[in-house]
XYZ file of C-alpha atoms in Angstrom:
620
model
C 152.130 -38.506 44.705
C 150.489 -41.190 42.554
C 151.252 -44.782 43.623
C 152.203 -46.930 40.634
C 151.170 -50.082 42.517
C 147.930 -50.703 44.401
C 149.646 -53.308 46.605
C 152.135 -56.171 46.645
C 152.202 -59.979 46.486
C 154.834 -62.676 47.175
C 156.107 -64.532 44.086
C 158.317 -67.516 43.326
C 160.136 -67.790 39.996
C 158.036 -64.772 38.931
C 154.749 -66.631 39.541
C 152.215 -65.224 42.009
C 151.859 -67.191 45.254
C 148.442 -65.740 46.102
C 145.420 -64.280 44.390
C 145.709 -60.602 43.529
C 142.495 -59.761 41.670
C 139.663 -58.188 43.683
C 141.307 -59.033 47.024
C 143.108 -57.060 49.705
C 146.809 -56.880 48.848
C 149.915 -56.852 51.034
C 151.691 -53.641 51.959
C 155.330 -53.090 50.994
C 156.477 -53.687 54.584
C 154.740 -57.079 54.478
C 156.853 -58.367 51.570
C 160.053 -56.339 51.437
C 162.097 -58.916 53.393
C 161.037 -61.804 51.140
C 163.386 -63.278 48.553
C 160.961 -62.348 45.804
C 157.876 -60.151 45.456
C 155.919 -58.120 42.893
C 153.907 -54.915 42.740
C 150.341 -55.137 41.400
C 149.796 -52.362 38.853
C 147.437 -49.602 39.928
C 144.349 -48.918 37.808
C 146.006 -46.019 35.962
C 149.481 -47.521 35.508
C 150.880 -48.867 32.241
C 154.019 -51.008 32.100
C 156.075 -50.828 28.900
C 158.342 -53.898 29.037
C 161.135 -53.618 26.452
C 162.629 -57.096 26.473
C 165.743 -56.225 24.467
C 168.790 -54.372 25.776
C 169.431 -52.380 22.593
C 165.798 -51.267 22.195
C 165.486 -50.449 25.899
C 168.682 -48.345 25.828
C 167.269 -46.336 22.922
C 163.977 -45.772 24.737
C 165.774 -44.731 27.945
C 167.730 -42.193 25.888
C 164.447 -40.865 24.451
C 162.926 -40.627 27.934
C 165.887 -38.677 29.309
C 166.353 -36.440 26.282
C 162.655 -35.570 26.043
C 162.381 -35.118 29.832
C 159.516 -37.571 30.137
C 158.060 -38.119 33.614
C 158.113 -41.838 34.358
C 159.937 -44.578 36.281
C 162.419 -47.021 34.743
C 163.648 -50.323 36.194
C 166.544 -52.409 34.888
C 165.787 -56.048 34.069
C 168.064 -58.921 33.097
C 167.234 -58.512 29.393
C 166.035 -54.938 29.046
C 164.067 -52.346 30.984
C 160.593 -51.628 32.378
C 159.076 -48.182 31.807
C 156.106 -47.103 33.961
C 153.747 -44.282 32.947
C 150.200 -43.199 33.719
C 147.620 -44.668 31.376
C 144.182 -43.583 30.201
C 143.974 -44.782 26.594
C 145.430 -48.313 26.371
C 142.821 -50.922 27.278
C 144.538 -54.239 26.447
C 147.834 -55.993 27.078
C 150.106 -56.578 24.072
C 152.837 -59.171 23.574
C 155.618 -58.781 21.023
C 154.477 -55.363 19.815
C 156.127 -52.011 19.347
C 155.703 -48.304 19.941
C 154.615 -45.621 17.488
C 158.044 -43.965 17.795
C 159.785 -47.046 16.354
C 160.791 -49.077 19.438
C 160.367 -52.837 18.859
C 160.158 -55.970 21.028
C 157.695 -54.456 23.472
C 155.205 -56.086 25.834
C 152.458 -53.955 27.357
C 150.785 -54.617 30.710
C 147.663 -52.788 31.925
C 144.871 -53.669 34.309
C 145.135 -56.610 36.725
C 148.829 -57.363 36.119
C 151.936 -57.394 38.290
C 155.615 -56.515 37.958
C 158.361 -58.452 39.781
C 160.359 -55.926 41.826
C 162.657 -58.256 43.746
C 164.064 -61.504 42.347
C 166.431 -64.002 43.887
C 166.946 -61.691 46.850
C 167.947 -58.680 44.697
C 165.829 -55.560 44.157
C 165.474 -54.366 40.590
C 167.656 -51.290 40.027
C 165.834 -47.991 39.498
C 167.528 -46.256 36.549
C 165.271 -43.215 36.326
C 162.452 -41.842 38.458
C 160.824 -38.413 38.346
C 158.328 -39.422 41.128
C 155.698 -37.216 39.453
C 154.440 -39.188 36.439
C 152.809 -38.265 33.129
C 150.467 -40.098 30.794
C 152.058 -42.224 28.090
C 152.479 -39.800 25.160
C 150.383 -40.495 22.061
C 153.537 -40.655 19.945
C 154.619 -43.621 22.113
C 151.286 -45.411 21.709
C 151.662 -49.235 21.562
C 150.975 -51.038 18.288
C 150.693 -54.769 17.660
C 153.919 -55.115 15.676
C 156.841 -52.982 14.616
C 159.896 -53.293 12.440
C 163.308 -53.130 14.130
C 164.216 -49.714 12.725
C 167.387 -49.407 14.787
C 169.180 -52.006 12.664
C 168.368 -50.386 9.334
C 171.104 -48.566 7.492
C 171.397 -46.620 4.252
C 170.216 -48.861 1.424
C 167.935 -50.994 3.614
C 164.768 -49.275 2.423
C 164.296 -46.910 5.331
C 162.043 -44.535 3.350
C 159.735 -47.393 2.375
C 159.707 -48.684 5.951
C 158.705 -45.269 7.304
C 156.036 -44.922 4.600
C 154.487 -48.242 5.688
C 154.880 -47.365 9.355
C 152.944 -44.116 8.828
C 150.142 -46.122 7.190
C 150.042 -48.439 10.213
C 149.811 -45.504 12.616
C 147.029 -43.926 10.551
C 145.073 -47.184 10.599
C 145.155 -47.417 14.408
C 143.783 -43.883 14.704
C 146.831 -41.892 15.816
C 146.453 -38.239 14.863
C 148.470 -36.576 12.108
C 150.327 -34.356 14.608
C 151.305 -37.334 16.787
C 152.383 -39.368 13.750
C 154.651 -36.545 12.596
C 156.187 -36.243 16.065
C 156.638 -40.029 16.341
C 158.490 -40.198 13.001
C 160.766 -37.304 13.981
C 161.589 -39.090 17.263
C 162.237 -42.305 15.315
C 164.585 -40.537 12.925
C 166.404 -38.623 15.675
C 166.918 -41.429 18.213
C 166.142 -44.850 16.704
C 167.958 -44.873 13.362
C 171.679 -45.362 13.814
C 172.125 -42.760 11.062
C 169.486 -40.081 10.574
C 167.682 -39.547 7.306
C 168.083 -35.987 6.003
C 165.347 -33.629 7.236
C 164.156 -32.911 3.696
C 163.504 -36.643 3.104
C 161.497 -36.877 6.336
C 159.558 -33.772 5.259
C 158.694 -35.453 1.925
C 157.494 -38.600 3.716
C 155.286 -36.489 5.975
C 153.975 -33.969 3.451
C 150.291 -33.125 3.569
C 149.557 -35.256 0.519
C 150.606 -38.306 2.534
C 147.573 -37.746 4.696
C 145.320 -36.726 1.812
C 141.937 -38.305 1.173
C 141.010 -40.173 -2.032
C 138.634 -38.925 -4.725
C 134.961 -39.591 -3.930
C 133.512 -38.840 -7.341
C 133.299 -41.110 -10.373
C 132.687 -38.643 -13.115
C 129.744 -36.637 -11.773
C 128.506 -39.441 -9.525
C 129.111 -38.928 -5.800
C 130.335 -42.115 -4.071
C 128.496 -41.539 -0.787
C 129.230 -45.016 0.654
C 132.990 -44.624 0.128
C 132.968 -41.108 1.584
C 130.940 -42.305 4.578
C 133.486 -45.030 5.320
C 136.323 -42.514 4.951
C 134.614 -40.107 7.347
C 134.096 -42.918 9.853
C 137.744 -43.985 9.638
C 139.288 -40.511 9.698
C 137.029 -38.701 12.140
C 136.406 -39.867 15.667
C 132.775 -40.952 15.584
C 130.635 -43.211 17.729
C 127.034 -44.066 18.584
C 125.734 -43.403 22.123
C 122.145 -44.219 23.077
C 121.421 -44.703 19.375
C 122.597 -41.158 18.539
C 125.498 -40.416 16.176
C 128.310 -38.400 17.753
C 131.480 -36.850 16.357
C 134.525 -35.380 18.082
C 134.757 -31.590 17.711
C 138.241 -31.047 19.145
C 137.026 -30.847 22.754
C 134.337 -33.460 23.301
C 131.818 -35.549 21.375
C 128.668 -33.890 20.029
C 125.516 -35.219 18.381
C 124.839 -31.874 16.710
C 123.886 -32.800 13.135
C 125.147 -29.424 11.922
C 128.637 -30.153 13.295
C 128.729 -33.549 11.566
C 127.669 -31.984 8.268
C 130.135 -29.125 8.781
C 132.915 -31.733 8.960
C 131.703 -33.152 5.636
C 131.855 -29.697 4.033
C 135.323 -29.217 5.471
C 136.432 -32.203 3.369
C 134.270 -31.573 0.269
C 133.044 -27.939 0.188
C 130.874 -28.586 -2.896
C 128.650 -31.192 -1.236
C 124.952 -30.495 -1.682
C 122.478 -30.730 1.198
C 120.953 -33.951 -0.178
C 124.420 -35.530 -0.404
C 125.259 -34.498 3.166
C 121.988 -36.018 4.374
C 122.735 -39.228 2.473
C 126.170 -39.491 4.098
C 124.702 -38.786 7.535
C 122.198 -41.625 7.143
C 124.968 -43.981 6.023
C 127.168 -43.006 8.984
C 124.250 -43.652 11.317
C 124.251 -47.249 10.060
C 127.975 -48.026 9.966
C 129.424 -46.247 13.022
C 129.937 -48.495 16.069
C 128.333 -48.087 19.489
C 130.585 -46.984 22.352
C 130.105 -46.377 26.050
C 131.064 -43.010 27.457
C 134.370 -42.699 29.295
C 134.320 -43.050 33.093
C 132.670 -40.250 35.069
C 136.014 -39.356 36.683
C 136.958 -37.472 33.485
C 135.351 -34.020 33.296
C 135.723 -31.828 30.203
C 136.379 -28.136 30.820
C 137.150 -25.379 28.315
C 140.899 -25.851 28.833
C 141.255 -29.636 29.092
C 140.077 -32.925 30.562
C 140.248 -33.040 34.362
C 140.838 -36.413 36.029
C 139.260 -36.102 39.468
C 141.001 -39.252 40.741
C 144.537 -38.201 39.825
C 143.672 -34.492 40.187
C 145.317 -33.754 36.845
C 144.253 -31.553 33.920
C 145.061 -33.324 30.641
C 145.013 -32.256 26.974
C 141.885 -32.864 24.905
C 141.832 -36.228 23.146
C 139.212 -38.155 21.142
C 140.112 -41.161 23.278
C 137.984 -39.639 26.065
C 134.399 -40.231 24.993
C 132.836 -37.347 26.893
C 129.772 -35.560 25.507
C 129.548 -32.621 27.914
C 131.983 -29.686 27.983
C 131.583 -27.440 31.006
C 131.519 -23.730 30.172
C 134.586 -22.830 32.267
C 138.365 -23.060 32.447
C 139.623 -25.098 35.379
C 142.478 -23.669 37.453
C 143.559 -25.170 40.755
C 143.912 -21.742 42.412
C 141.072 -19.851 40.717
C 139.352 -17.352 43.002
C 136.619 -14.789 42.465
C 135.629 -12.787 45.580
C 132.186 -11.920 44.177
C 131.239 -15.579 43.662
C 132.702 -16.608 47.005
C 130.593 -13.971 48.784
C 127.489 -14.784 46.707
C 127.603 -18.469 47.681
C 127.757 -17.511 51.351
C 124.943 -14.995 50.820
C 122.774 -17.653 49.165
C 123.426 -19.774 52.270
C 122.510 -16.813 54.518
C 125.904 -17.090 56.214
C 125.575 -20.826 56.951
C 128.922 -22.486 56.153
C 127.482 -26.011 55.936
C 124.846 -24.885 53.401
C 127.568 -23.115 51.385
C 129.514 -26.395 51.328
C 126.357 -28.217 50.242
C 125.849 -25.778 47.352
C 129.450 -26.336 46.209
C 129.006 -30.104 46.454
C 125.755 -29.907 44.513
C 127.467 -27.951 41.707
C 130.298 -30.506 41.569
C 127.854 -33.426 41.569
C 126.217 -31.922 38.470
C 129.470 -32.510 36.544
C 129.764 -36.166 37.601
C 128.203 -38.358 34.922
C 126.773 -40.919 37.323
C 123.846 -40.791 39.740
C 124.979 -43.313 42.296
C 124.430 -40.988 45.275
C 120.685 -41.073 44.518
C 119.877 -37.462 45.372
C 117.744 -34.702 43.856
C 117.628 -31.164 45.194
C 114.886 -28.623 45.847
C 115.849 -25.061 46.768
C 113.197 -23.958 49.240
C 112.272 -20.439 50.333
C 110.084 -17.392 49.847
C 110.480 -14.881 47.046
C 113.547 -12.643 46.642
C 115.949 -15.065 48.324
C 118.317 -15.916 45.457
C 116.947 -19.273 44.253
C 116.455 -18.139 40.649
C 119.793 -16.304 40.582
C 121.570 -19.410 41.834
C 119.991 -21.542 39.087
C 120.894 -18.958 36.420
C 124.493 -18.987 37.662
C 124.566 -22.800 37.665
C 123.135 -23.116 34.149
C 125.583 -20.536 32.742
C 128.471 -22.406 34.355
C 127.415 -25.874 33.195
C 126.600 -24.589 29.701
C 123.328 -24.171 27.833
C 123.918 -27.355 25.792
C 124.183 -29.375 28.998
C 120.950 -28.245 30.657
C 117.226 -28.759 30.221
C 114.405 -26.893 31.978
C 111.497 -29.050 33.188
C 108.999 -28.950 36.016
C 109.073 -31.834 38.491
C 105.566 -32.831 37.395
C 106.706 -33.153 33.743
C 109.200 -35.935 34.381
C 106.602 -38.678 33.890
C 106.005 -37.626 30.270
C 108.020 -39.940 27.970
C 108.697 -37.146 25.457
C 109.835 -34.748 28.181
C 111.966 -37.456 29.819
C 113.856 -37.952 26.535
C 115.205 -34.402 26.847
C 117.352 -35.479 29.826
C 119.431 -37.917 27.769
C 123.030 -36.691 27.635
C 122.415 -33.639 29.858
C 124.185 -32.693 33.083
C 121.411 -30.691 34.745
C 117.619 -30.649 34.724
C 116.563 -27.460 36.485
C 113.049 -26.263 37.189
C 112.655 -22.761 38.592
C 109.620 -21.961 40.753
C 107.885 -25.298 40.189
C 104.151 -25.662 40.747
C 102.926 -26.889 44.134
C 100.184 -29.199 42.851
C 100.049 -32.724 44.297
C 102.235 -35.164 42.319
C 100.873 -38.705 42.285
C 103.114 -40.592 39.834
C 106.786 -40.483 40.801
C 107.995 -43.816 39.371
C 110.052 -42.167 36.597
C 111.400 -39.532 39.004
C 112.812 -42.254 41.270
C 114.517 -44.013 38.320
C 115.988 -40.758 37.028
C 117.454 -39.863 40.420
C 119.114 -43.263 40.831
C 120.324 -43.579 37.230
C 118.301 -46.725 36.546
C 117.446 -47.294 32.862
C 114.302 -45.533 31.658
C 112.451 -45.786 28.377
C 111.839 -42.531 26.536
C 110.830 -41.364 23.107
C 111.465 -38.428 20.808
C 108.549 -37.469 18.611
C 108.691 -39.236 15.276
C 111.480 -41.595 16.418
C 111.702 -45.038 17.951
C 111.659 -45.356 21.762
C 115.042 -45.868 23.403
C 116.482 -46.732 26.811
C 119.010 -44.581 28.618
C 120.529 -44.261 32.078
C 120.099 -40.720 33.287
C 122.984 -38.789 34.833
C 121.397 -35.324 34.735
C 121.034 -33.956 38.258
C 117.508 -32.830 39.137
C 117.496 -29.401 40.797
C 114.292 -27.463 41.388
C 113.291 -24.327 43.258
C 109.971 -23.773 44.998
C 108.276 -21.358 47.340
C 106.139 -24.286 48.502
C 107.348 -27.819 47.829
C 104.561 -29.842 46.175
C 103.067 -32.710 48.131
C 104.023 -36.096 46.697
C 102.559 -39.579 46.754
C 105.209 -41.294 48.871
C 103.700 -43.999 51.078
C 106.996 -45.897 51.478
C 109.385 -42.976 51.980
C 111.340 -43.870 48.816
C 110.982 -40.348 47.424
C 111.956 -38.639 50.677
C 115.137 -40.721 50.820
C 116.124 -39.257 47.455
C 115.526 -35.605 48.324
C 117.737 -32.894 49.784
C 115.841 -29.691 50.549
C 118.176 -26.696 50.587
C 116.784 -23.785 52.635
C 117.247 -20.338 51.058
C 116.440 -18.020 53.960
C 118.234 -14.839 52.902
C 116.329 -11.862 51.515
C 117.499 -9.668 48.614
C 115.242 -6.662 48.134
C 115.821 -3.737 45.723
C 116.870 -0.703 47.713
C 118.402 -2.721 50.544
C 122.099 -2.389 51.319
C 124.175 -4.767 49.222
C 121.456 -5.431 46.620
C 123.039 -5.601 43.149
C 120.863 -5.424 40.034
C 123.787 -6.661 37.915
C 124.750 -9.581 40.138
C 123.955 -12.293 37.558
C 126.340 -10.650 35.067
C 129.076 -10.733 37.702
C 128.361 -14.380 38.577
C 128.769 -15.563 34.982
C 132.081 -13.951 33.949
C 135.018 -16.214 32.950
C 136.616 -15.520 36.342
C 133.377 -16.409 38.140
C 132.992 -19.653 36.192
C 136.596 -20.682 36.928
C 135.950 -20.088 40.633
C 132.880 -22.321 40.395
C 134.938 -24.985 38.585
C 137.446 -25.057 41.432
C 134.932 -25.189 44.298
C 132.842 -27.702 42.328
C 135.793 -30.085 42.075
C 136.617 -29.600 45.754
C 132.990 -30.233 46.662
C 132.719 -33.305 44.436
C 135.858 -34.787 46.001
C 134.323 -34.321 49.462
C 131.119 -36.040 48.388
C 132.854 -38.989 46.725
C 135.103 -39.470 49.741
C 132.261 -39.302 52.323
C 129.683 -40.899 50.015
C 127.309 -38.266 51.365
C 126.497 -34.568 51.104
C 127.099 -32.024 53.852
C 123.756 -31.548 55.607
C 123.718 -29.508 58.790
C 120.873 -29.078 61.262
C 119.041 -26.488 59.145
C 118.943 -28.751 56.075
C 117.855 -31.773 58.101
C 115.128 -29.783 59.888
C 113.802 -28.493 56.552
C 113.434 -32.042 55.231
C 111.932 -33.270 58.505
C 109.278 -30.546 58.403
C 108.468 -31.388 54.796
C 108.187 -35.128 55.510
C 105.593 -34.305 58.147
C 103.706 -31.886 55.912
C 103.775 -34.350 53.004
C 102.328 -37.226 55.069
C 98.733 -36.463 55.995
C 98.833 -38.984 58.867
C 101.923 -37.394 60.412
C 100.392 -33.950 59.950
C 97.128 -35.110 61.557
C 98.989 -36.493 64.564
C 101.114 -33.359 64.920
C 98.284 -30.853 64.550
C 95.400 -32.646 66.292
C 97.331 -34.668 68.878
C 94.414 -37.115 69.083
C 93.970 -39.838 71.690
C 94.828 -43.078 69.918
C 95.428 -45.909 72.348
C 92.332 -48.058 73.071
C 90.309 -45.952 70.589
C 88.295 -47.706 67.837
C 90.139 -47.608 64.501
C 87.016 -46.411 62.666
C 86.590 -43.449 65.054
C 90.213 -42.326 64.690
C 90.027 -42.738 60.918
C 86.850 -40.608 60.767
C 88.581 -37.823 62.701
C 91.546 -38.104 60.317
C 89.233 -37.772 57.289
C 87.583 -34.675 58.721
C 91.034 -33.143 59.316
C 92.042 -33.801 55.707
C 88.847 -32.344 54.244
C 89.214 -29.242 56.412
C 92.755 -28.726 55.088
C 92.020 -29.540 51.440
C 94.129 -32.725 51.593
C 93.212 -35.997 49.933
C 92.982 -38.607 52.738
C 94.580 -42.023 52.529
C 92.493 -45.174 52.429
C 91.698 -46.817 55.757
C 94.168 -49.624 55.044
C 97.013 -47.208 54.262
C 96.060 -45.073 57.263
C 96.466 -48.120 59.512
C 99.802 -48.978 57.888
C 101.092 -45.470 58.576
C 99.941 -45.629 62.202
C 101.859 -48.864 62.650
C 104.958 -47.714 60.744
C 105.312 -44.320 62.413
C 103.726 -44.739 65.857
C 103.584 -48.451 66.583
C 99.788 -48.644 66.841
C 98.051 -51.726 65.420
C 94.375 -52.529 65.072
C 93.561 -55.166 67.680
C 90.199 -56.994 67.970
C 88.253 -56.029 71.137
C 84.823 -56.872 72.546
C 82.931 -53.726 73.485
C 79.383 -54.137 74.797
C 79.122 -57.461 73.064
C 80.353 -56.213 69.698
C 83.634 -56.995 67.964
C 85.568 -53.759 67.439
C 89.139 -53.152 66.248
C 90.955 -50.702 68.496
C 94.411 -49.171 68.263
C 96.837 -50.705 70.726
C 100.618 -50.414 71.073
C 102.521 -53.309 69.505
């Protein structure tokens, strides 16, 4: 059950007696015997404080009659209503609600609510214990008329007409406005207006757009402003986005399609003109927190573990190609994941966590993945399944070696997955951009014919390779960012269990819903542990690669040379010969010595041999 309060603090005369922002808070048992204390609102709690007994009684009646899931406390002058919150960002004093309730204060964020005053606990009038998000038709507004005191002859029709205009200006949808007005008429007015009068006030023409032609001249600036104000649009990373009913998209065709939906006769040149104007006048916005993940059937909040209706208030640009169901199960996908892992449960868990991490629009865990194994072991099939699940619009296919190209790097902006199947095994020398992409640090990129731009990557880098390419990694920074996933199974045509149509079965709606469920379960594990599941086989695979990737480590492992008391120049010459024999580019003498010190504790120490000064390796 969701906790409405993140903790508690002692108060006196409703004033806090200790700091409560960014500090550890008291538990309920710490304060419950005090004369006075308050609960500090949790991050996703909104407090609707109706500081008027009449208004609060009306709202309580609405809550009960509409079966809303919330908690209600009695106060000396009114009532407090507590809901979940995802849309309201600021506190409001002396405002109202879209449904016509007046004299409302709103508290969100780092605020508290007094729960015990003068030795008496506030009375709980209503509590469903399982709470819902504040409905859009109850959305707070900065001011509201006291509709409850209006009677016949007081201009109720005019008041509703103006109220509708206010709700339209703050961006509440037509459907929510209509519902809010019906609630207002049913519960707030002391005497209802006839239904036919309400219908006239809410007829389609009320929400109609103005004329954007003066004679034959198209008023593109006016239409652009109207589109901006009536469609949910924003700029992200210098790209223009519009809401398509599910998520935000920067598809120019979708934006122009919305123009045609309003004015079917618009010519291509006029649509282009409007698009350019929108690109100049639409405001920049940051994307909504990574906790919100858009599926085909709603927005999933991974913190509250709740699937919510689509809303333009969630600025999410990636819709996953699957419905999310808490109990979804597909036996074919479940078996396939275990087969990919060759029966290893910890690797199966890692694959599920990797899929879930792809949907999380942050890269704070600083990991990229390489699926490692010989041919016919399922690597390509796994990537095909992953890309179909995530959605073609959310993926880009690049080789690891291409990530340093500024034009290629630009393709990652706004994507969930960058997958490279069967990447080349050539030595990769420049990995500076790769390291920034994995950690989500800002990178500069460029699209051909456009200005360069900065973006913070959240696309997860997943590659497959028969042989992992050697990389220039003297400090170990790249190795710390890699997870090598061993694919050791073998799927050969003609063998028992081999299925030529397996990819079709792994990309059905049922299969994708199964992946959505295990992805969310895996992502929750990762976020809780702050680490991926890596068993002995995964760790050994990385350890072997670290050795193979470091020519000094490989030299020491293969040659097992005598080091102590030996001249540095002699050991280095033997190392060079080893590298040439194995077609490996040797390190410089300085870097060779650094690696010997870092990995084996040998340092070059001056010695006198037969009257000559010689540096020899000695233990530190």
